[in-house]
Coordinates of C-alpha atoms in Angstrom, one line a residue:
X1 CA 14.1 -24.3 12.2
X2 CA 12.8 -22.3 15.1
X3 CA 9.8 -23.9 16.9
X4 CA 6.7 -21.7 15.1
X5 CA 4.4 -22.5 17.9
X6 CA 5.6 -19.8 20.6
X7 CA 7.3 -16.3 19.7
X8 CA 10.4 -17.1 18.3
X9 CA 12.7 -15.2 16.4
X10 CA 16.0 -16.5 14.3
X11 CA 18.1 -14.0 15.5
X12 CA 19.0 -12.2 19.0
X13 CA 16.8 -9.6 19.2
X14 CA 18.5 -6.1 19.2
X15 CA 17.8 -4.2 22.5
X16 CA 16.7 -1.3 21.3
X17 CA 13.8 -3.2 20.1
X18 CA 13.0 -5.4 22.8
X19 CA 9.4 -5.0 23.4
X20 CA 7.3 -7.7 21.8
X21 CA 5.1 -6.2 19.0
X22 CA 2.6 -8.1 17.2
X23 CA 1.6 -5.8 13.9
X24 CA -1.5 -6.7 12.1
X25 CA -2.6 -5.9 8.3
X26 CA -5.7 -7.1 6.0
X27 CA -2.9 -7.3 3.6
X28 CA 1.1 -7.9 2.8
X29 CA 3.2 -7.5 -0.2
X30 CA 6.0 -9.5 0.6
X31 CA 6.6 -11.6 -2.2
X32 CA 5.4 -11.9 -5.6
X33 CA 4.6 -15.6 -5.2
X34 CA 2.7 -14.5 -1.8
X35 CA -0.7 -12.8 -3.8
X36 CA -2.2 -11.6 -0.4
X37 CA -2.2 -7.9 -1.5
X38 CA -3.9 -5.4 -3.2
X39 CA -1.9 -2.1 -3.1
X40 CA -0.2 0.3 -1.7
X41 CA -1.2 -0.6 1.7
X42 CA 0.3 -4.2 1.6
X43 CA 3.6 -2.4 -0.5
X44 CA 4.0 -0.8 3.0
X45 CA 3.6 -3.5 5.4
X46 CA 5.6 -5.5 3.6
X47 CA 8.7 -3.5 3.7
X48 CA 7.9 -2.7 7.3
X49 CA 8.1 -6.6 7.8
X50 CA 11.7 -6.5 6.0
X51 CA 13.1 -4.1 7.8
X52 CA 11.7 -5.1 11.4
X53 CA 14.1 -8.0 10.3
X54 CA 17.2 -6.3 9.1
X55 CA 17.0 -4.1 12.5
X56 CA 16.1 -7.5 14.1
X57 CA 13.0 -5.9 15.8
X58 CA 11.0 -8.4 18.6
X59 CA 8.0 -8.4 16.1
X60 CA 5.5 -11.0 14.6
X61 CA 3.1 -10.4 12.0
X62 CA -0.4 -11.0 11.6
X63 CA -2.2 -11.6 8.5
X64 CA -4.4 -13.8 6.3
X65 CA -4.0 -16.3 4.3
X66 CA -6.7 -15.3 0.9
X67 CA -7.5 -18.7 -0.9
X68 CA -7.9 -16.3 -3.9
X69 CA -6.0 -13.8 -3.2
X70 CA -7.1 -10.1 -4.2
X71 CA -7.9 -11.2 -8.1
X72 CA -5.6 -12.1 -11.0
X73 CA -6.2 -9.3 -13.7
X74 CA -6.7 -11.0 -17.0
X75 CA -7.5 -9.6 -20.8
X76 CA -10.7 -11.1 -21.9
X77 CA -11.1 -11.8 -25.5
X78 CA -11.3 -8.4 -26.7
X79 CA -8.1 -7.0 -24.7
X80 CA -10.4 -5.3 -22.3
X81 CA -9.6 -6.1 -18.2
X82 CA -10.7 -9.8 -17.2
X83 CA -11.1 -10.6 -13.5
X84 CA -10.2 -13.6 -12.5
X85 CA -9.9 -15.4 -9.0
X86 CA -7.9 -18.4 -8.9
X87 CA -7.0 -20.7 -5.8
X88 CA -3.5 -20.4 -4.6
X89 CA -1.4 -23.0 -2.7
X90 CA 2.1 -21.9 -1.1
X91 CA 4.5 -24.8 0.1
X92 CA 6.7 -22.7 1.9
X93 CA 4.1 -21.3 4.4
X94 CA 4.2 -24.2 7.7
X95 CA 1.5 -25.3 10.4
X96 CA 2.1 -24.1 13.4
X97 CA -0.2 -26.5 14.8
X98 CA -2.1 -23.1 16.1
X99 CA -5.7 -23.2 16.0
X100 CA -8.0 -21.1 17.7
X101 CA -11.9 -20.2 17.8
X102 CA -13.9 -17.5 17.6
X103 CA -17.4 -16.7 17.6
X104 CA -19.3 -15.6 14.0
X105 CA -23.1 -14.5 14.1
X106 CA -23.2 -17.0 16.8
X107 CA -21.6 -19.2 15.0
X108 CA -18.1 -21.2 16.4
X109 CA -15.7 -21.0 13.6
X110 CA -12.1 -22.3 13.9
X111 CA -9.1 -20.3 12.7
X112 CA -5.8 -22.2 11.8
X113 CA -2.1 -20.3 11.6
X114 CA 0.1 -20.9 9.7
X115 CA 3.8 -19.0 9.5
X116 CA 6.4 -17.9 7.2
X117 CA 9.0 -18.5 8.7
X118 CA 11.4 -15.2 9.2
X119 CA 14.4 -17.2 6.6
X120 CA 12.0 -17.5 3.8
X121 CA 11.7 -13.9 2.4
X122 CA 13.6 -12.3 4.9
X123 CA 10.7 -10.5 7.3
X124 CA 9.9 -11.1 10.8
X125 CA 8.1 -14.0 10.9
X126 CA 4.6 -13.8 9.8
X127 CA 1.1 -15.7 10.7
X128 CA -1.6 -16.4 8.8
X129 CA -4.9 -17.4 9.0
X130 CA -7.4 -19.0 7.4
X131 CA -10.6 -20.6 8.1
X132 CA -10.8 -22.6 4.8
X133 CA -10.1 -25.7 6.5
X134 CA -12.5 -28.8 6.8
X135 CA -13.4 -28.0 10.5
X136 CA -15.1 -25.9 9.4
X137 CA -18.9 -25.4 7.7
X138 CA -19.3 -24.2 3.5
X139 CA -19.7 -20.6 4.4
X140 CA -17.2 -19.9 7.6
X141 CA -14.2 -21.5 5.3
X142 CA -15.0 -19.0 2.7
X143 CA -14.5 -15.9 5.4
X144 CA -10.7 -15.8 4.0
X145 CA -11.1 -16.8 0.3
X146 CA -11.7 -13.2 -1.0
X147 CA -9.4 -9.8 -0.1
X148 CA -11.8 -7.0 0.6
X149 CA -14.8 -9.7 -0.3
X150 CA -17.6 -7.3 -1.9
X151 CA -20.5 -8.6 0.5
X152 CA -20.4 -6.9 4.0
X153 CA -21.2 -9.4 6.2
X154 CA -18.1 -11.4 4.8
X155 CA -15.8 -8.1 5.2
X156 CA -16.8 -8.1 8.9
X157 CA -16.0 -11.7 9.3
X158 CA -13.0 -11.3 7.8
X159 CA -12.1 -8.7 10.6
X160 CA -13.2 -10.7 13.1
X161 CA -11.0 -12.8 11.7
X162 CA -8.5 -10.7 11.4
X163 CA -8.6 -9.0 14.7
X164 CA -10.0 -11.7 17.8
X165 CA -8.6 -14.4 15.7
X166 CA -5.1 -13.1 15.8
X167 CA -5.1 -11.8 19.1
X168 CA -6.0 -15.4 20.3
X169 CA -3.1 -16.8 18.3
X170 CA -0.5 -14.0 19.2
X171 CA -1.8 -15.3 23.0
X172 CA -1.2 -19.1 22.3
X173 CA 2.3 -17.8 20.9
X174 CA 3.0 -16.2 24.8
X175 CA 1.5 -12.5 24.3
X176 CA 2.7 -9.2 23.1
X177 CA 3.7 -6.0 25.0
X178 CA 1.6 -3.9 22.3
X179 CA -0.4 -4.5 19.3
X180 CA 0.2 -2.1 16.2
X181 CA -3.2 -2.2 13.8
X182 CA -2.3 -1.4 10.3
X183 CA -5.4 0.6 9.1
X184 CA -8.4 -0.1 11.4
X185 CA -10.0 -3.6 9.6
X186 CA -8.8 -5.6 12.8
X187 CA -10.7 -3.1 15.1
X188 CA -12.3 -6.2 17.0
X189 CA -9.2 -7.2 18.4
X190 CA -9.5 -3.7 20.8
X191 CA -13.1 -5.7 22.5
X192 CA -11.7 -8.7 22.4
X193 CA -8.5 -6.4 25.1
X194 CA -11.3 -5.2 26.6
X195 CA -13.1 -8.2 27.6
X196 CA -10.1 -9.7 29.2
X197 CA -8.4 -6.6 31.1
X198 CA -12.2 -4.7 31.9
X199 CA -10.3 -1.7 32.0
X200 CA -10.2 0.9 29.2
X201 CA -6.3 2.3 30.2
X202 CA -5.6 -1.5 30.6
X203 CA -6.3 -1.8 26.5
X204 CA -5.2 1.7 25.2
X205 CA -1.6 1.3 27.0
X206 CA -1.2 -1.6 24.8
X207 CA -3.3 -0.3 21.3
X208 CA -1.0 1.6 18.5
X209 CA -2.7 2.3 15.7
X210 CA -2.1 3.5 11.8
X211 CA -4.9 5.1 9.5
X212 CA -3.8 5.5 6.2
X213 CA -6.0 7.7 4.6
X214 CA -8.5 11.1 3.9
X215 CA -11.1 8.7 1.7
X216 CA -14.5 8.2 2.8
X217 CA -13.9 4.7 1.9
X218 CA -11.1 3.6 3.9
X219 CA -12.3 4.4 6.6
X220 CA -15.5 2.4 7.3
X221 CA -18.5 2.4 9.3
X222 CA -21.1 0.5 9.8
X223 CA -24.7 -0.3 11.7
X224 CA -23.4 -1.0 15.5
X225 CA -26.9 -3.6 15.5
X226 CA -25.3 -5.5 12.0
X227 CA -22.3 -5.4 13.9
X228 CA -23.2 -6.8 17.7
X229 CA -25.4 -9.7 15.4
X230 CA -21.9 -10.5 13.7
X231 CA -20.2 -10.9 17.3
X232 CA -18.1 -8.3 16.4
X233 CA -17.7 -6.9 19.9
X234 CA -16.8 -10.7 21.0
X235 CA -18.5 -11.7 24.1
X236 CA -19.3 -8.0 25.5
X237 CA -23.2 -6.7 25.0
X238 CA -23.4 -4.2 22.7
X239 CA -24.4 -1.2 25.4
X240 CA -20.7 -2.1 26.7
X241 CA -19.3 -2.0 23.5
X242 CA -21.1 1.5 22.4
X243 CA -19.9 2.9 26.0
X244 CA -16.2 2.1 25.8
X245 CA -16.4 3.2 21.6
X246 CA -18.2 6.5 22.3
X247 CA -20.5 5.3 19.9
X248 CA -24.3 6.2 20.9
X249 CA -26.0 6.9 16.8
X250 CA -26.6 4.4 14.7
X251 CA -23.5 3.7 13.3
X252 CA -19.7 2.7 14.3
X253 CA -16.4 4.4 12.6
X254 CA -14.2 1.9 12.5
X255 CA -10.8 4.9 12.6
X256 CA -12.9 7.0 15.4
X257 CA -13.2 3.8 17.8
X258 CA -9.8 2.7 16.7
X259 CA -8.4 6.2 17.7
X260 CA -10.3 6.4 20.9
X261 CA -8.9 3.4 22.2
X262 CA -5.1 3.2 21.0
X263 CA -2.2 5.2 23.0
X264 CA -0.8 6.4 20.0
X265 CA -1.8 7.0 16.6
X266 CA -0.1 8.1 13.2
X267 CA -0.7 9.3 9.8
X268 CA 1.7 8.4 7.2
X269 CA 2.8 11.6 6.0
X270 CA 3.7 15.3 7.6
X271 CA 0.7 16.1 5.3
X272 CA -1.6 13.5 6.0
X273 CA -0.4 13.7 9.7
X274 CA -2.3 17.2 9.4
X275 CA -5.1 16.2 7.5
X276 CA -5.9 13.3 10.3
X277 CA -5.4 15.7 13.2
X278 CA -7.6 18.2 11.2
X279 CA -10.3 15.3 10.6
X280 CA -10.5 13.3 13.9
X281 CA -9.3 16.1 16.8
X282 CA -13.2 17.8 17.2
X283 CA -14.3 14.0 18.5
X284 CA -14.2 13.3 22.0
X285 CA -11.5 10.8 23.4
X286 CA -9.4 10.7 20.6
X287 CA -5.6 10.1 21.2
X288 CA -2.7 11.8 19.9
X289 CA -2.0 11.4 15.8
X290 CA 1.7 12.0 15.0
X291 CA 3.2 11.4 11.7
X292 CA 5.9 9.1 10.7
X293 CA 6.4 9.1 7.2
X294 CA 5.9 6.1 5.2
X295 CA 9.2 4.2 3.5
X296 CA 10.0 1.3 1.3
X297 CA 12.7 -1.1 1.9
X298 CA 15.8 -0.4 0.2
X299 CA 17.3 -4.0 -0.5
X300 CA 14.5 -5.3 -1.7
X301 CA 13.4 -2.7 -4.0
X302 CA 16.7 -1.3 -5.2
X303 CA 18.8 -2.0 -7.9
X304 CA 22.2 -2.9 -6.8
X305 CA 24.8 -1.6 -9.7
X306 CA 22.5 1.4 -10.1
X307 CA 23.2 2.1 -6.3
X308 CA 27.0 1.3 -7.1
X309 CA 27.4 3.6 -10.1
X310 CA 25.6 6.2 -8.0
X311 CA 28.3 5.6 -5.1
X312 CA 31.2 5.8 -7.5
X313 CA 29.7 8.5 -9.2
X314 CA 29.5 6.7 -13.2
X315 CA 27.2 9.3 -14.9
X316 CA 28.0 7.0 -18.1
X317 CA 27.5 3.8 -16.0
X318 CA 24.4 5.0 -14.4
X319 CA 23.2 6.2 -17.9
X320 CA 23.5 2.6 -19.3
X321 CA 22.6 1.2 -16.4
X322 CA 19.0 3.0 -16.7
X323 CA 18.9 2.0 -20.5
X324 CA 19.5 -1.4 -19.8
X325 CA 16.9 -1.5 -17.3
X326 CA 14.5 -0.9 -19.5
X327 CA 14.9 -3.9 -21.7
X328 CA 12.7 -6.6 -18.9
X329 CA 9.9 -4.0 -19.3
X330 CA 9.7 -3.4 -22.9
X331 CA 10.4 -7.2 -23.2
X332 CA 7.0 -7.3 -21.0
X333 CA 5.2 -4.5 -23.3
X334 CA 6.4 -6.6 -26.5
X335 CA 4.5 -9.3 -25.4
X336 CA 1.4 -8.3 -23.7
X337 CA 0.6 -5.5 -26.5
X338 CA 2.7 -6.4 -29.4
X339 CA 4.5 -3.1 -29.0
X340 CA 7.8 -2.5 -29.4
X341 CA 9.5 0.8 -27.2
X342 CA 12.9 2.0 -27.3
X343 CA 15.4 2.1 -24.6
X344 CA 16.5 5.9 -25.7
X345 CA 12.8 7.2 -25.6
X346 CA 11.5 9.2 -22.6
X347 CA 9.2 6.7 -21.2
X348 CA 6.8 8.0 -18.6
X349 CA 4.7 5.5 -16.1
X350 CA 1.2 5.8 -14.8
X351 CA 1.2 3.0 -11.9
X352 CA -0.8 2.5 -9.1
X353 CA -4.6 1.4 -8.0
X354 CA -7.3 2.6 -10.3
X355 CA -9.2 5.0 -7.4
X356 CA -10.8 7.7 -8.4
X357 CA -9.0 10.4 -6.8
X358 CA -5.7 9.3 -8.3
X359 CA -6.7 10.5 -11.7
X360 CA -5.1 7.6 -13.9
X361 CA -6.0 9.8 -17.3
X362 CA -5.3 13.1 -16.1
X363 CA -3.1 12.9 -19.3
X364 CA -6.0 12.1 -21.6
X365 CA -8.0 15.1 -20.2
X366 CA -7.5 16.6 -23.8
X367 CA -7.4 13.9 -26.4
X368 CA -5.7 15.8 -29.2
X369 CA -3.4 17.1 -27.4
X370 CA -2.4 13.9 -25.9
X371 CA -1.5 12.4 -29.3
X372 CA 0.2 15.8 -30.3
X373 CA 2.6 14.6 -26.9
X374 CA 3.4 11.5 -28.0
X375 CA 4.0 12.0 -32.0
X376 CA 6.4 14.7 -30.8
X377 CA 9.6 15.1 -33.9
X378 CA 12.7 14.0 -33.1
X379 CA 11.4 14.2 -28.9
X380 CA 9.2 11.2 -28.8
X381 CA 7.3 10.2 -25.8
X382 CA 6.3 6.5 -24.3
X383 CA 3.9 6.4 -22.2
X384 CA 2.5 3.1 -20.3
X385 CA -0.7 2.5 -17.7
X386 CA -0.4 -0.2 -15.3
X387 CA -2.8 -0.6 -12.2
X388 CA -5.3 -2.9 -10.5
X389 CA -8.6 -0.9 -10.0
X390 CA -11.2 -2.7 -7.2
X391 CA -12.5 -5.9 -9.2
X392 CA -16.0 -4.7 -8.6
X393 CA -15.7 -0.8 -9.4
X394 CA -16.7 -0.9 -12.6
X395 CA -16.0 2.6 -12.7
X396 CA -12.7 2.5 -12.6
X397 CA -12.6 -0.7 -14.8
X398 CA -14.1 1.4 -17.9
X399 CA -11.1 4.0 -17.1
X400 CA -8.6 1.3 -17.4
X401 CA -10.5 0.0 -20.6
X402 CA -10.6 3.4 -22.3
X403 CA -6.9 3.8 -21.7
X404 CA -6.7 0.4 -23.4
X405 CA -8.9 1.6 -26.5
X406 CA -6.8 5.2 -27.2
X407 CA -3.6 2.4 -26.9
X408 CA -4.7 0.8 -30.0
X409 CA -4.6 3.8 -31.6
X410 CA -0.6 4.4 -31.4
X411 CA 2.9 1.9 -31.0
X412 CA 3.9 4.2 -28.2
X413 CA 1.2 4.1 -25.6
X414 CA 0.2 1.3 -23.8
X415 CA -1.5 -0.3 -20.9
X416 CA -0.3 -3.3 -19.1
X417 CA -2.1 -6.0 -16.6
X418 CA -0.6 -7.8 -13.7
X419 CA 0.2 -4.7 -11.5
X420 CA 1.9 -6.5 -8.4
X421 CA 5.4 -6.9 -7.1
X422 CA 7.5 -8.1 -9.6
X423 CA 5.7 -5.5 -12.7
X424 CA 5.8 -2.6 -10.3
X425 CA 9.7 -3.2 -9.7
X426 CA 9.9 -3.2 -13.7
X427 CA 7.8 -0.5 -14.0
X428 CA 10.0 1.3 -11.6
X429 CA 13.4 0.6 -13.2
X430 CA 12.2 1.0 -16.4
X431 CA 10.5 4.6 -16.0
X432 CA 11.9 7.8 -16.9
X433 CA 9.1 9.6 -15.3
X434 CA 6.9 8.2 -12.6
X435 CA 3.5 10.5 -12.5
X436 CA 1.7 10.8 -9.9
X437 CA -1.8 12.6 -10.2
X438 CA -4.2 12.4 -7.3
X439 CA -6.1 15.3 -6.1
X440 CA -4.6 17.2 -3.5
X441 CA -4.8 16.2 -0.4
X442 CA -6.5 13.2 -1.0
X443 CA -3.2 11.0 -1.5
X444 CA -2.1 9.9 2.2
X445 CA 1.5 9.0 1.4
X446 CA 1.4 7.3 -2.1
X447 CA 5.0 5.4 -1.6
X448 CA 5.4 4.1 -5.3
X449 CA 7.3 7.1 -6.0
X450 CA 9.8 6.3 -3.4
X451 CA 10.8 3.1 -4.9
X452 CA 11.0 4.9 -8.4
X453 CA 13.1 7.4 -7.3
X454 CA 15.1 4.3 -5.9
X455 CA 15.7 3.4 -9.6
X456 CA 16.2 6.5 -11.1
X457 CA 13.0 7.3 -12.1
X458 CA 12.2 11.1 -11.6
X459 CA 9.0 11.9 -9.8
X460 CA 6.4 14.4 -11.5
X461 CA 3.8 14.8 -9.3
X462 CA 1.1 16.7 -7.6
X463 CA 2.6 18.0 -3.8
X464 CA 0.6 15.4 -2.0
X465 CA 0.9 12.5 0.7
X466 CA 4.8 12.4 0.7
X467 CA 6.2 14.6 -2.1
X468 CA 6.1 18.2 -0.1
X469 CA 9.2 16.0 2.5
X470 CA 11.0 15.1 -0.4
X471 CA 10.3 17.0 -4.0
X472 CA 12.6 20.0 -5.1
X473 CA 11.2 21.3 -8.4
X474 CA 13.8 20.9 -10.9
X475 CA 16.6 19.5 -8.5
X476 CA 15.5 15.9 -7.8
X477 CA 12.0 16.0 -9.0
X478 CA 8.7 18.0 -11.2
X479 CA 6.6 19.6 -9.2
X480 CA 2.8 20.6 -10.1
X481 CA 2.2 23.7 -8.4
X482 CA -0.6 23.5 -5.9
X483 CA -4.1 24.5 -6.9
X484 CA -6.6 25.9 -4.5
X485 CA -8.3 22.9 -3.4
X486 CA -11.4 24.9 -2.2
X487 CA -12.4 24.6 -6.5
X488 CA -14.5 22.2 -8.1
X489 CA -12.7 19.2 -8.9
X490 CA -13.6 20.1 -12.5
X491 CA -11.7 23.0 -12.6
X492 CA -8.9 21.4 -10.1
X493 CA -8.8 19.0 -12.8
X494 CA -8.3 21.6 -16.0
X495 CA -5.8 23.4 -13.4
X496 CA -3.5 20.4 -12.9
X497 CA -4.2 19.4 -16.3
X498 CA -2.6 22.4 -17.9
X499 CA 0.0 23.0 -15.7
X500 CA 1.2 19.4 -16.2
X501 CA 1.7 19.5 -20.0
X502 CA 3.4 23.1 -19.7
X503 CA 6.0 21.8 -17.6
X504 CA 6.1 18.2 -19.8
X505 CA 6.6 20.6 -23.0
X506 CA 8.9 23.4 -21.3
X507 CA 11.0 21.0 -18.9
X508 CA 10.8 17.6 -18.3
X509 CA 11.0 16.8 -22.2
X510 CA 13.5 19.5 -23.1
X511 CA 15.9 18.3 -20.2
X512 CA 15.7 15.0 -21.4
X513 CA 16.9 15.6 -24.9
X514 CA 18.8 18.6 -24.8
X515 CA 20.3 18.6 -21.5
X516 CA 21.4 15.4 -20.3
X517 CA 23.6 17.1 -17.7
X518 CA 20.7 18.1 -16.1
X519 CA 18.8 15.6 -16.2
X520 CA 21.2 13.0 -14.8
X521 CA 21.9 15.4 -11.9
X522 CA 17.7 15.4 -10.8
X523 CA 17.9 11.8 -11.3
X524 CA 21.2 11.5 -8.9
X525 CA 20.0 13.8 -6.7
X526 CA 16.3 11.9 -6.5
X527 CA 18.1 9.0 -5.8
X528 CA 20.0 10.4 -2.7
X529 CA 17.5 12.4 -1.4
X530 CA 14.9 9.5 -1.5
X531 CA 17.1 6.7 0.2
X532 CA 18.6 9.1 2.8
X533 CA 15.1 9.7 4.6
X534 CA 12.6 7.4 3.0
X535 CA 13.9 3.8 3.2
X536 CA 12.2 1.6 5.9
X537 CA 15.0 1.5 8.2
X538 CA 14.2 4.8 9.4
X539 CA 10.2 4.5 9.7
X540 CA 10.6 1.0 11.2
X541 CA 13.1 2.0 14.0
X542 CA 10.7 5.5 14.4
X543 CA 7.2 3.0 15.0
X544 CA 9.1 1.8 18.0
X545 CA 10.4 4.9 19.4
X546 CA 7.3 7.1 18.7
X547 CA 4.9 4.8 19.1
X548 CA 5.8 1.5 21.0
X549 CA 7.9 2.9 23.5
X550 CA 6.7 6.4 23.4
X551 CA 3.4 5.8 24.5
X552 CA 4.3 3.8 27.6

């Protein structure tokens, strides 16, 4: 075992990637047993973390440890979605014997680090923090208890956290060369630079920074008073903080400041590459936004003899191959709904988080024609929901409960919980069709569909985030056609709407049953189209030669 308490990796590092990065995220999807993710946003950072380690990259990360994770999704009594948050313990995370301090509403809390170590899962090797430890007072250990904790003052603790914390404990493990924030929730660390160089350039040359999406809600801001009374600008008085930020209203952005004091930005997507430049470019001080492209990682997520009959080109392997791997999934539908699917029915997946924009029952938009889909003669069509909306929108709760209620109504729809790691990946292998509805251009990079297309799933989706790099309509994926976004979304809505079950009833059905020829040649051609540009080797080698090394 390496010795966890200064930066140490298991393997030389490769020189192309010398510079020490330390790359922070609220959240990681790393492992299934590891619940200290939500979404997409985790999906990401967690293959980033893989393939740092398969290119042997000079990175750490930096995370927290949730005593509850983000919420284990249940089924109450009445098959409706159940919330529940559970305490986790993990034996194979190790003290570092890292402990650092920082200050909350005045308040001294201590912040312990533990690591996974690089071996475990096969990342670089990770830290993370908690304060749930008995130095510390009721309400400071409960700071890292909750992911994206519904009271405020607990989400700006947690960035705190997040942000001075880890910066103190990337210091006690020698110091990096740059620090890479993964969305802008660890924004502190930037005053926390700033307070030990007392030089703007001194911070920026050493700042890269991510945003990850268009919404309102991603990117936060809040009262600069609230925020100087949580010590969220560390030691420095809040005129100080306002005048390095550019923030003289009443409010801080949390993406504005993160952009005016970072070297180098990026949006994950051409698209949303655009959209962010388009966004953030009228403020002052802002620095460049490039795109790199999100990825996934291809050895984790990616079925090995699928990959083989691909290589070999077996159409009749790769055929039974994709039947087969729908057997774990219906196994799973079997006994969470009582439902029994067929392996030689179209099957189409709806998977992701339950936000608004994303549109999870696009499909149900008309009701009767819905059921006239899936009761097709002699073309049936499965079709199955899986997601984890925010545990307190209960907007999108009573979405994923109404898809649950028109489920009862037939054996070929249904809706499962549990939408982390180890679903998704069945989900994936077991799909036919992975749909993909947001509104347009709302979806920043939406990478789910890459690690479909992975498993032979064919993407049939709206030309947002990703898609417009990849998608060929007809060759390795369904396109919608775009819609003037300048409409109401109502009439976006009826737009996508019909378009979408013209070309389910003209194409993507019709291919599937009547000509398999075609259809196996979209799902080949998917498969090398997505792994040739959009597997993490690629976007982890471009972060340090656009942005690490670039920016210098």
């Amino acid at each position: 075992m390496g010795n966890y308490s200064k930066w140490y990796h298991p393997y030389t590092i490769n020189e192309k990637y010398s510079e020490r990065v330390a790359y922070f995220s609220m959240e990681f999807g790393i492992h299934q047993a590891l619940k200290i993710y939500s979404g997409g946003l985790g999906y990401l950072a967690g293959s980033h973390m893989r393939s740092a380690y398969e290119l042997r990259q000079n990175m750490i990360g930096i995370g927290i440890l949730w005593r509850y994770g983000y919420y284990d999704q249940m089924r109450n009594d009445d098959q409706f979605m159940g919330v529940q948050f559970q305490k986790k313990y993990y034996t194979f995370l190790e003290d570092t014997g890292i402990m650092v301090q920082v200050t909350i509403h005045n308040n001294p809390v201590w912040v312990k680090a533990l690591v996974l170590p690089a071996e475990t899962f096969g990342t670089v090797p990770m830290y993370f923090l908690t304060t749930d430890i008995p130095q510390n007072d009721y309400l400071s250990r409960t700071i890292t208890h909750r992911l994206y904790d519904q009271e405020l003052p607990t989400r700006i603790a947690q960035s705190i956290v997040l942000g001075i914390g880890g910066a103190k404990v990337v210091e006690a493990l020698g110091g990096a060369a740059t620090y890479h924030m993964n969305e802008a929730h660890a924004l502190p660390l930037v005053f926390h630079l700033f307070d030990k160089y007392r030089d703007l350039h001194e911070v920026k040359k050493r700042m890269a920074f991510t945003t990850h999406t268009p919404e309102k809600a991603g990117n936060e801001e809040h009262d600069v008073e609230l925020l100087a009374k949580m010590s969220f600008f560390g030691p420095l008085p809040v005129e100080e903080a306002r005048r390095i930020s550019g923030t003289y209203g009443a409010s801080l952005n949390y993406t504005l400041t993160a952009l005016r004091m970072s070297k180098m930005a990026n949006g994950v997507s051409k698209l949303h590459g655009e959209v962010s430049r388009e966004m953030w470019y009228g403020n002052e001080g802002v620095c460049e936004i490039k795109s790199i492209t999100n990825a996934q990682n291809v050895t984790y997520w990616q079925n090995t003899q699928l990959r083989q009959a691909l290589d070999t080109n077996d159409d009749e392997r790769l055929v039974q191959l994709k039947a087969e791997m729908k057997k774990p999934l219906f196994d799973l539908v079997a006994d969470q709904t009582g439902k029994l699917f067929k392996s030689d029915v179209l099957t189409i997946v709806w998977a992701r988080r339950f936000a608004a924009y994303k549109r999870a029952d696009l499909l149900l938009y008309d009701l009767h024609r819905f059921f006239e889909l899936v009761n097709r003669e002699g073309q049936p069509v499965q079709v199955i929901w899986a997601g984890k909306p925010y545990p307190f929108d209960y907007g999108a709760i009573s979405i994923f409960n109404k898809l649950i209620e028109v489920s009862h109504q037939k054996k070929n729809v249904a809706v499962l919980t549990g939408y982390e790691l180890d679903l998704s990946a069945k989900l994936k292998q077991g799909a036919d069709i992975w749909l993909n509805t947001p509104r347009r251009p709302r979806e920043a990079s939406g990478t789910s569909g890459m690690t479909a297309a992975m498993n032979g799933a064919i993407n049939f989706s709206v030309q947002d985030g990703w898609i417009p790099e990849f998608g060929k309509h007809g060759e390795n994926s369904f396109l919608f056609p775009i819609v003037d976004t300048t409409l109401p979304d109502y009439e976006q809505d009826q737009i996508d709407y019909a378009n979408m079950m013209h070309i389910l009833e003209t194409e993507v059905i019709p291919a599937y049953y009547l000509d398999r020829k075609k259809w196996v040649s979209i799902m080949k051609q998917s498969m090398r189209d997505v792994t040739a540009y959009f597997g993490s080797e690629r976007m982890a080698d471009e972060y340090y030669r656009l942005m690490y090394q670039d920016g210098k």
